[in-house]
PDB file of C-alpha atoms and ligand atoms in Angstrom:
ATOM      1  CA  UNK A  29      -0.032   0.024   0.012  1.00 63.00           C
ATOM      2  CA  UNK A  30       1.509   3.334  -1.073  1.00 78.00           C
ATOM      3  CA  UNK A  31       0.620   6.986  -0.783  1.00 88.00           C
ATOM      4  CA  UNK A  32       1.620  10.398  -1.825  1.00 91.00           C
ATOM      5  CA  UNK A  33       4.298  10.095   0.878  1.00 90.00           C
ATOM      6  CA  UNK A  34       6.149   7.650  -1.486  1.00 94.00           C
ATOM      7  CA  UNK A  35       6.308  10.236  -4.180  1.00 97.00           C
ATOM      8  CA  UNK A  36       8.528  13.244  -5.061  1.00 98.00           C
ATOM      9  CA  UNK A  37       6.833  16.041  -6.932  1.00 98.00           C
ATOM     10  CA  UNK A  38       8.798  16.274 -10.175  1.00 98.00           C
ATOM     11  CA  UNK A  39       9.596  19.911 -10.963  1.00 99.00           C
ATOM     12  CA  UNK A  40       6.825  20.601  -8.338  1.00 98.00           C
ATOM     13  CA  UNK A  41       3.332  19.335  -9.116  1.00 98.00           C
ATOM     14  CA  UNK A  42       4.039  19.976 -12.744  1.00 98.00           C
ATOM     15  CA  UNK A  43       0.790  18.388 -13.953  1.00 98.00           C
ATOM     16  CA  UNK A  44      -1.268  21.150 -12.348  1.00 98.00           C
ATOM     17  CA  UNK A  45       1.042  24.175 -12.315  1.00 98.00           C
ATOM     18  CA  UNK A  46       3.926  25.403 -14.563  1.00 98.00           C
ATOM     19  CA  UNK A  47       6.988  23.238 -13.892  1.00 99.00           C
ATOM     20  CA  UNK A  48       9.838  24.508 -11.689  1.00 99.00           C
ATOM     21  CA  UNK A  49       7.834  27.505 -10.333  1.00 99.00           C
ATOM     22  CA  UNK A  50       6.932  28.566  -6.800  1.00 98.00           C
ATOM     23  CA  UNK A  51       3.267  27.841  -7.655  1.00 98.00           C
ATOM     24  CA  UNK A  52       4.159  24.171  -8.521  1.00 98.00           C
ATOM     25  CA  UNK A  53       6.118  23.924  -5.243  1.00 98.00           C
ATOM     26  CA  UNK A  54       3.326  25.411  -3.240  1.00 98.00           C
ATOM     27  CA  UNK A  55       0.886  22.822  -4.649  1.00 98.00           C
ATOM     28  CA  UNK A  56       3.282  20.067  -3.557  1.00 98.00           C
ATOM     29  CA  UNK A  57       3.366  21.400  -0.048  1.00 97.00           C
ATOM     30  CA  UNK A  58      -0.490  21.801  -0.028  1.00 97.00           C
ATOM     31  CA  UNK A  59      -1.041  18.230  -1.145  1.00 95.00           C
ATOM     32  CA  UNK A  60       1.198  16.879   1.522  1.00 94.00           C
ATOM     33  CA  UNK A  61       4.187  15.821  -0.529  1.00 96.00           C
ATOM     34  CA  UNK A  62       7.367  15.575   1.434  1.00 96.00           C
ATOM     35  CA  UNK A  63       9.712  15.998  -1.447  1.00 98.00           C
ATOM     36  CA  UNK A  64      10.075  18.293  -4.490  1.00 98.00           C
ATOM     37  CA  UNK A  65      12.544  17.747  -7.321  1.00 99.00           C
ATOM     38  CA  UNK A  66      13.905  20.739  -9.190  1.00 99.00           C
ATOM     39  CA  UNK A  67      16.438  21.356 -11.966  1.00 99.00           C
ATOM     40  CA  UNK A  68      19.222  23.885 -11.476  1.00 99.00           C
ATOM     41  CA  UNK A  69      21.631  25.640 -13.918  1.00 98.00           C
ATOM     42  CA  UNK A  70      23.546  28.905 -14.062  1.00 98.00           C
ATOM     43  CA  UNK A  71      22.524  32.213 -15.571  1.00 98.00           C
ATOM     44  CA  UNK A  72      25.297  34.005 -17.581  1.00 98.00           C
ATOM     45  CA  UNK A  73      26.182  35.948 -14.392  1.00 98.00           C
ATOM     46  CA  UNK A  74      26.516  32.858 -12.315  1.00 98.00           C
ATOM     47  CA  UNK A  75      23.191  32.697 -10.483  1.00 99.00           C
ATOM     48  CA  UNK A  76      21.763  29.245  -9.844  1.00 99.00           C
ATOM     49  CA  UNK A  77      18.302  29.251 -11.557  1.00 99.00           C
ATOM     50  CA  UNK A  78      15.550  26.690 -11.402  1.00 99.00           C
ATOM     51  CA  UNK A  79      14.716  25.662 -14.994  1.00 99.00           C
ATOM     52  CA  UNK A  80      14.914  22.419 -16.826  1.00 98.00           C
ATOM     53  CA  UNK A  81      15.823  23.011 -20.464  1.00 98.00           C
ATOM     54  CA  UNK A  82      19.017  24.645 -21.651  1.00 98.00           C
ATOM     55  CA  UNK A  83      16.828  27.237 -23.421  1.00 98.00           C
ATOM     56  CA  UNK A  84      13.883  29.307 -22.191  1.00 98.00           C
ATOM     57  CA  UNK A  85      11.901  28.594 -25.287  1.00 98.00           C
ATOM     58  CA  UNK A  86       9.506  25.874 -24.029  1.00 98.00           C
ATOM     59  CA  UNK A  87       8.544  27.222 -20.571  1.00 98.00           C
ATOM     60  CA  UNK A  88       8.683  31.007 -20.942  1.00 98.00           C
ATOM     61  CA  UNK A  89       7.615  33.771 -23.307  1.00 98.00           C
ATOM     62  CA  UNK A  90      11.245  34.393 -24.280  1.00 98.00           C
ATOM     63  CA  UNK A  91      13.758  32.632 -26.363  1.00 98.00           C
ATOM     64  CA  UNK A  92      17.466  31.921 -26.070  1.00 98.00           C
ATOM     65  CA  UNK A  93      19.896  29.900 -23.893  1.00 98.00           C
ATOM     66  CA  UNK A  94      19.687  30.068 -20.193  1.00 98.00           C
ATOM     67  CA  UNK A  95      23.547  30.164 -19.923  1.00 98.00           C
ATOM     68  CA  UNK A  96      23.585  33.293 -22.173  1.00 98.00           C
ATOM     69  CA  UNK A  97      21.105  35.310 -20.216  1.00 98.00           C
ATOM     70  CA  UNK A  98      21.622  37.275 -17.000  1.00 98.00           C
ATOM     71  CA  UNK A  99      19.555  36.957 -13.857  1.00 98.00           C
ATOM     72  CA  UNK A 100      17.848  40.235 -14.680  1.00 98.00           C
ATOM     73  CA  UNK A 101      16.962  39.044 -18.230  1.00 98.00           C
ATOM     74  CA  UNK A 102      15.649  35.786 -16.990  1.00 99.00           C
ATOM     75  CA  UNK A 103      13.673  37.442 -14.235  1.00 98.00           C
ATOM     76  CA  UNK A 104      11.812  39.492 -16.751  1.00 98.00           C
ATOM     77  CA  UNK A 105      10.384  36.394 -18.452  1.00 98.00           C
ATOM     78  CA  UNK A 106       6.914  34.938 -17.821  1.00 98.00           C
ATOM     79  CA  UNK A 107       7.330  31.246 -16.915  1.00 98.00           C
ATOM     80  CA  UNK A 108       3.655  30.662 -16.184  1.00 98.00           C
ATOM     81  CA  UNK A 109       1.480  31.848 -19.096  1.00 98.00           C
ATOM     82  CA  UNK A 110       2.454  28.908 -21.383  1.00 98.00           C
ATOM     83  CA  UNK A 111       0.788  26.657 -18.851  1.00 98.00           C
ATOM     84  CA  UNK A 112      -2.361  28.645 -18.107  1.00 98.00           C
ATOM     85  CA  UNK A 113      -3.698  32.171 -17.880  1.00 98.00           C
ATOM     86  CA  UNK A 114      -4.000  31.993 -14.079  1.00 98.00           C
ATOM     87  CA  UNK A 115      -0.190  31.622 -13.909  1.00 98.00           C
ATOM     88  CA  UNK A 116       0.642  34.702 -15.967  1.00 98.00           C
ATOM     89  CA  UNK A 117       3.679  36.592 -14.714  1.00 98.00           C
ATOM     90  CA  UNK A 118       5.026  33.721 -12.654  1.00 98.00           C
ATOM     91  CA  UNK A 119       8.807  34.134 -12.773  1.00 98.00           C
ATOM     92  CA  UNK A 120      11.640  31.627 -12.980  1.00 99.00           C
ATOM     93  CA  UNK A 121      12.743  31.076  -9.377  1.00 99.00           C
ATOM     94  CA  UNK A 122      16.302  31.274  -8.225  1.00 99.00           C
ATOM     95  CA  UNK A 123      17.703  28.421  -6.199  1.00 99.00           C
ATOM     96  CA  UNK A 124      17.908  30.791  -3.261  1.00 99.00           C
ATOM     97  CA  UNK A 125      14.182  31.700  -3.448  1.00 99.00           C
ATOM     98  CA  UNK A 126      13.353  27.905  -3.636  1.00 99.00           C
ATOM     99  CA  UNK A 127      15.463  27.144  -0.575  1.00 98.00           C
ATOM    100  CA  UNK A 128      13.645  29.967   1.281  1.00 98.00           C
ATOM    101  CA  UNK A 129      10.352  28.352   0.258  1.00 98.00           C
ATOM    102  CA  UNK A 130      11.206  24.875   1.417  1.00 98.00           C
ATOM    103  CA  UNK A 131      12.596  26.183   4.710  1.00 98.00           C
ATOM    104  CA  UNK A 132       9.281  27.959   5.327  1.00 98.00           C
ATOM    105  CA  UNK A 133       7.163  24.893   4.404  1.00 98.00           C
ATOM    106  CA  UNK A 134       9.541  22.186   5.821  1.00 97.00           C
ATOM    107  CA  UNK A 135       9.362  20.187   2.576  1.00 98.00           C
ATOM    108  CA  UNK A 136      12.484  18.335   1.366  1.00 98.00           C
ATOM    109  CA  UNK A 137      14.276  19.347  -1.791  1.00 98.00           C
ATOM    110  CA  UNK A 138      16.043  17.242  -4.399  1.00 99.00           C
ATOM    111  CA  UNK A 139      18.311  19.586  -6.287  1.00 99.00           C
ATOM    112  CA  UNK A 140      19.081  18.117  -9.700  1.00 99.00           C
ATOM    113  CA  UNK A 141      22.374  19.661 -11.060  1.00 99.00           C
ATOM    114  CA  UNK A 142      21.735  20.103 -14.765  1.00 98.00           C
ATOM    115  CA  UNK A 143      24.843  19.881 -16.896  1.00 98.00           C
ATOM    116  CA  UNK A 144      24.522  20.621 -20.558  1.00 98.00           C
ATOM    117  CA  UNK A 145      27.395  20.522 -23.068  1.00 96.00           C
ATOM    118  CA  UNK A 146      29.607  23.575 -22.689  1.00 94.00           C
ATOM    119  CA  UNK A 147      28.427  24.153 -19.090  1.00 97.00           C
ATOM    120  CA  UNK A 148      31.127  24.877 -16.488  1.00 98.00           C
ATOM    121  CA  UNK A 149      30.587  22.102 -13.934  1.00 98.00           C
ATOM    122  CA  UNK A 150      33.027  23.533 -11.451  1.00 98.00           C
ATOM    123  CA  UNK A 151      31.336  26.946 -11.508  1.00 98.00           C
ATOM    124  CA  UNK A 152      27.916  25.411 -11.143  1.00 98.00           C
ATOM    125  CA  UNK A 153      29.001  23.472  -8.045  1.00 98.00           C
ATOM    126  CA  UNK A 154      30.720  26.484  -6.577  1.00 98.00           C
ATOM    127  CA  UNK A 155      27.738  28.711  -6.947  1.00 98.00           C
ATOM    128  CA  UNK A 156      25.259  26.141  -5.706  1.00 98.00           C
ATOM    129  CA  UNK A 157      27.496  25.612  -2.694  1.00 98.00           C
ATOM    130  CA  UNK A 158      27.598  29.320  -1.986  1.00 98.00           C
ATOM    131  CA  UNK A 159      23.751  29.703  -2.232  1.00 98.00           C
ATOM    132  CA  UNK A 160      23.220  26.794   0.067  1.00 98.00           C
ATOM    133  CA  UNK A 161      25.504  28.249   2.645  1.00 98.00           C
ATOM    134  CA  UNK A 162      23.854  31.659   2.381  1.00 98.00           C
ATOM    135  CA  UNK A 163      20.369  30.056   2.808  1.00 98.00           C
ATOM    136  CA  UNK A 164      21.348  28.373   6.063  1.00 98.00           C
ATOM    137  CA  UNK A 165      19.226  25.347   5.121  1.00 98.00           C
ATOM    138  CA  UNK A 166      19.834  22.130   7.118  1.00 98.00           C
ATOM    139  CA  UNK A 167      21.827  19.611   5.027  1.00 98.00           C
ATOM    140  CA  UNK A 168      19.275  16.970   5.985  1.00 98.00           C
ATOM    141  CA  UNK A 169      16.521  18.905   4.125  1.00 98.00           C
ATOM    142  CA  UNK A 170      18.219  18.556   0.727  1.00 98.00           C
ATOM    143  CA  UNK A 171      19.535  15.943  -1.612  1.00 99.00           C
ATOM    144  CA  UNK A 172      21.694  16.465  -4.746  1.00 99.00           C
ATOM    145  CA  UNK A 173      21.188  14.404  -7.841  1.00 99.00           C
ATOM    146  CA  UNK A 174      22.724  14.497 -11.292  1.00 99.00           C
ATOM    147  CA  UNK A 175      23.310  12.454 -14.404  1.00 98.00           C
ATOM    148  CA  UNK A 176      26.785  13.993 -14.223  1.00 98.00           C
ATOM    149  CA  UNK A 177      28.822  11.927 -11.793  1.00 98.00           C
ATOM    150  CA  UNK A 178      31.616  14.483 -11.681  1.00 98.00           C
ATOM    151  CA  UNK A 179      29.237  17.182 -10.494  1.00 98.00           C
ATOM    152  CA  UNK A 180      28.229  14.875  -7.624  1.00 98.00           C
ATOM    153  CA  UNK A 181      31.852  14.148  -6.787  1.00 98.00           C
ATOM    154  CA  UNK A 182      32.528  17.847  -6.567  1.00 98.00           C
ATOM    155  CA  UNK A 183      29.590  18.377  -4.223  1.00 98.00           C
ATOM    156  CA  UNK A 184      30.893  15.489  -2.180  1.00 98.00           C
ATOM    157  CA  UNK A 185      34.073  17.478  -1.615  1.00 98.00           C
ATOM    158  CA  UNK A 186      32.534  20.869  -0.864  1.00 97.00           C
ATOM    159  CA  UNK A 187      29.342  19.814   0.971  1.00 98.00           C
ATOM    160  CA  UNK A 188      29.919  16.284   2.068  1.00 98.00           C
ATOM    161  CA  UNK A 189      27.068  16.428   4.620  1.00 98.00           C
ATOM    162  CA  UNK A 190      24.463  16.829   1.831  1.00 98.00           C
ATOM    163  CA  UNK A 191      23.295  13.443   0.438  1.00 98.00           C
ATOM    164  CA  UNK A 192      23.956  12.506  -3.170  1.00 99.00           C
ATOM    165  CA  UNK A 193      21.865  10.561  -5.591  1.00 99.00           C
ATOM    166  CA  UNK A 194      23.132   9.230  -8.926  1.00 99.00           C
ATOM    167  CA  UNK A 195      20.769   9.633 -11.857  1.00 99.00           C
ATOM    168  CA  UNK A 196      20.898   7.042 -14.572  1.00 98.00           C
ATOM    169  CA  UNK A 197      18.394   6.320 -17.341  1.00 98.00           C
ATOM    170  CA  UNK A 198      19.437   2.677 -17.154  1.00 98.00           C
ATOM    171  CA  UNK A 199      21.490   1.481 -14.157  1.00 98.00           C
ATOM    172  CA  UNK A 200      24.901   0.404 -15.508  1.00 98.00           C
ATOM    173  CA  UNK A 201      26.800  -2.881 -14.665  1.00 97.00           C
ATOM    174  CA  UNK A 202      29.437  -0.980 -12.612  1.00 98.00           C
ATOM    175  CA  UNK A 203      26.851   0.935 -10.628  1.00 98.00           C
ATOM    176  CA  UNK A 204      27.926  -0.265  -7.216  1.00 98.00           C
ATOM    177  CA  UNK A 205      31.500   0.854  -7.626  1.00 98.00           C
ATOM    178  CA  UNK A 206      30.436   4.268  -8.775  1.00 98.00           C
ATOM    179  CA  UNK A 207      27.967   4.609  -5.877  1.00 98.00           C
ATOM    180  CA  UNK A 208      30.729   3.567  -3.435  1.00 98.00           C
ATOM    181  CA  UNK A 209      33.161   6.148  -4.727  1.00 98.00           C
ATOM    182  CA  UNK A 210      30.466   8.902  -4.362  1.00 98.00           C
ATOM    183  CA  UNK A 211      29.374   7.578  -0.982  1.00 98.00           C
ATOM    184  CA  UNK A 212      25.939   7.904  -2.553  1.00 99.00           C
ATOM    185  CA  UNK A 213      22.657   7.861  -0.723  1.00 98.00           C
ATOM    186  CA  UNK A 214      20.378   7.009  -3.628  1.00 99.00           C
ATOM    187  CA  UNK A 215      19.939   5.862  -7.203  1.00 99.00           C
ATOM    188  CA  UNK A 216      17.369   7.611  -9.409  1.00 99.00           C
ATOM    189  CA  UNK A 217      16.579   5.775 -12.621  1.00 99.00           C
ATOM    190  CA  UNK A 218      14.036   5.858 -15.490  1.00 98.00           C
ATOM    191  CA  UNK A 219      11.311   3.359 -14.415  1.00 98.00           C
ATOM    192  CA  UNK A 220      11.079   1.963 -17.956  1.00 98.00           C
ATOM    193  CA  UNK A 221      14.526   0.516 -17.803  1.00 98.00           C
ATOM    194  CA  UNK A 222      14.418  -0.983 -14.273  1.00 98.00           C
ATOM    195  CA  UNK A 223      14.363  -4.725 -13.826  1.00 98.00           C
ATOM    196  CA  UNK A 224      13.651  -6.661 -10.602  1.00 98.00           C
ATOM    197  CA  UNK A 225      17.192  -8.109 -10.644  1.00 98.00           C
ATOM    198  CA  UNK A 226      18.836  -4.671 -10.817  1.00 98.00           C
ATOM    199  CA  UNK A 227      16.403  -3.213  -8.141  1.00 98.00           C
ATOM    200  CA  UNK A 228      17.395  -6.155  -5.881  1.00 98.00           C
ATOM    201  CA  UNK A 229      21.096  -5.445  -6.288  1.00 98.00           C
ATOM    202  CA  UNK A 230      20.742  -1.801  -5.483  1.00 98.00           C
ATOM    203  CA  UNK A 231      18.710  -2.618  -2.393  1.00 98.00           C
ATOM    204  CA  UNK A 232      21.140  -5.257  -1.240  1.00 98.00           C
ATOM    205  CA  UNK A 233      23.698  -2.521  -1.036  1.00 98.00           C
ATOM    206  CA  UNK A 234      21.251  -0.382   0.984  1.00 98.00           C
ATOM    207  CA  UNK A 235      20.840   2.498  -1.403  1.00 98.00           C
ATOM    208  CA  UNK A 236      17.554   4.339  -1.698  1.00 98.00           C
ATOM    209  CA  UNK A 237      15.979   3.585  -4.978  1.00 98.00           C
ATOM    210  CA  UNK A 238      13.884   6.179  -6.794  1.00 98.00           C
ATOM    211  CA  UNK A 239      12.253   5.966 -10.274  1.00 98.00           C
ATOM    212  CA  UNK A 240      11.403   8.846 -12.577  1.00 98.00           C
ATOM    213  CA  UNK A 241       8.836   9.670 -14.150  1.00 98.00           C
ATOM    214  CA  UNK A 242       5.874   7.205 -13.829  1.00 98.00           C
ATOM    215  CA  UNK A 243       2.701   9.341 -14.209  1.00 98.00           C
ATOM    216  CA  UNK A 244       0.288   6.485 -13.837  1.00 97.00           C
ATOM    217  CA  UNK A 245       0.569   4.492 -10.600  1.00 96.00           C
ATOM    218  CA  UNK A 246      -0.683   1.344 -12.378  1.00 95.00           C
ATOM    219  CA  UNK A 247       2.520   1.365 -14.468  1.00 96.00           C
ATOM    220  CA  UNK A 248       4.601   0.708 -11.358  1.00 97.00           C
ATOM    221  CA  UNK A 249       2.304  -1.463  -9.253  1.00 95.00           C
ATOM    222  CA  UNK A 250       5.001  -4.186  -9.102  1.00 96.00           C
ATOM    223  CA  UNK A 251       7.908  -1.877  -8.416  1.00 97.00           C
ATOM    224  CA  UNK A 252       7.114  -1.429  -4.754  1.00 96.00           C
ATOM    225  CA  UNK A 253       7.642  -5.190  -4.281  1.00 97.00           C
ATOM    226  CA  UNK A 254      11.007  -4.847  -6.043  1.00 97.00           C
ATOM    227  CA  UNK A 255      12.037  -2.484  -3.335  1.00 97.00           C
ATOM    228  CA  UNK A 256      11.630   0.937  -4.986  1.00 98.00           C
ATOM    229  CA  UNK A 257      11.285   3.574  -2.262  1.00 98.00           C
ATOM    230  CA  UNK A 258       9.837   6.533  -4.113  1.00 98.00           C
ATOM    231  CA  UNK A 259       8.443   7.636  -7.500  1.00 98.00           C
ATOM    232  CA  UNK A 260       9.414  11.004  -8.879  1.00 98.00           C
ATOM    233  CA  UNK A 261       6.241  11.992 -10.694  1.00 98.00           C
ATOM    234  CA  UNK A 262       4.387  14.929 -12.221  1.00 98.00           C
ATOM    235  CA  UNK A 263       1.163  13.614 -10.587  1.00 97.00           C
ATOM    236  CA  UNK A 264       1.856  12.790  -6.928  1.00 97.00           C
ATOM    237  CA  UNK A 265      -1.849  13.335  -6.271  1.00 95.00           C
ATOM    238  CA  UNK A 266      -2.536  10.221  -8.360  1.00 95.00           C
ATOM    239  CA  UNK A 267      -0.729   8.118  -5.869  1.00 94.00           C
ATOM    240  CA  UNK A 268      -2.860   9.408  -2.953  1.00 84.00           C
ATOM    241  CA  UNK A 269      -5.772   7.309  -4.088  1.00 65.00           C
ATOM    242  CA  UNK A 270      -3.867   4.114  -3.504  1.00 52.00           C
ATOM    243  CA  UNK A 271      -3.738   4.906   0.220  1.00 46.00           C
ATOM    244  CA  UNK A 272      -7.041   3.138   0.851  1.00 46.00           C
ATOM    245  CA  UNK A 273      -6.696   0.488  -1.829  1.00 46.00           C
TER     246      UNK A 273
HETATM  247  O1  G3P B 307      15.422  13.797 -11.359  1.00 58.92           O
HETATM  248  C1  G3P B 307      14.591  12.949 -12.149  1.00 58.92           C
HETATM  249  C2  G3P B 307      14.327  13.619 -13.480  1.00 58.92           C
HETATM  250  O2  G3P B 307      13.930  14.912 -13.280  1.00 58.92           O
HETATM  251  C3  G3P B 307      15.507  13.465 -14.368  1.00 58.92           C
HETATM  252  O3  G3P B 307      15.183  13.852 -15.657  1.00 58.92           O
HETATM  253  O4  G3P B 307      15.076  15.362 -17.546  1.00 58.92           O
HETATM  254  O5  G3P B 307      13.184  15.283 -15.976  1.00 58.92           O
HETATM  255  O6  G3P B 307      15.383  16.323 -15.294  1.00 58.92           O
HETATM  256  P1  G3P B 307      14.730  15.295 -16.126  1.00 58.92           P
HETATM  257 MG1   MG B 308      15.027  16.784 -13.211  1.00 58.92          MG
END
């Protein structure tokens, strides 16, 4: 039996509000989610911003590359109207604003470090570290994840007390040695590529196992038996109905 407590709101409750915005995060808190996942990359002037794609084209009224726009340029964009009129003028949040929000609401935050080709990984990690220190957030309230193992290794050096989760679409054969080196807390994989045998191996080594992004609970009915701990989903509310099943 599973509930919304076994979910993480992917980019906030991105099925009901524009992804990676404070509105989507507020919905997660209202619905009783305990976790939010966000995507973080740098503006051209080095500010960690919460946005998924390497361009602003899909989720704002602007166009261009995130890494080529300043904080001030990014803040002028409307990141809500594309999703619905009631979200007009919703801005792209900074990581710092998001950390303030989670501190107020006591929800946990999975910070996915997004690394696109040409991105400066060292600078991303340095700026994220600085913002986290400025925010004063408790290390236990956050979790880093990334497809980029080197980004996680850097965070291990600068902020070892913050947990690390390795993102893989498909968990590789040498997963355990990579996880050991990272002193990782969790593995986050694409649910479509997970097998019971791989899940069992990850759990034998006591890592948390999360799957992204199953948006219909029926798709992953069996996965709980395999040992999966949490689903990273756009529709955490859909998992609430299973509570009384
Ligand atoms: O963190 C899980 C998931 O967000 C990874 O893929 O592309 O949705 O950021 P993506
Ligand atoms: Mg993500």
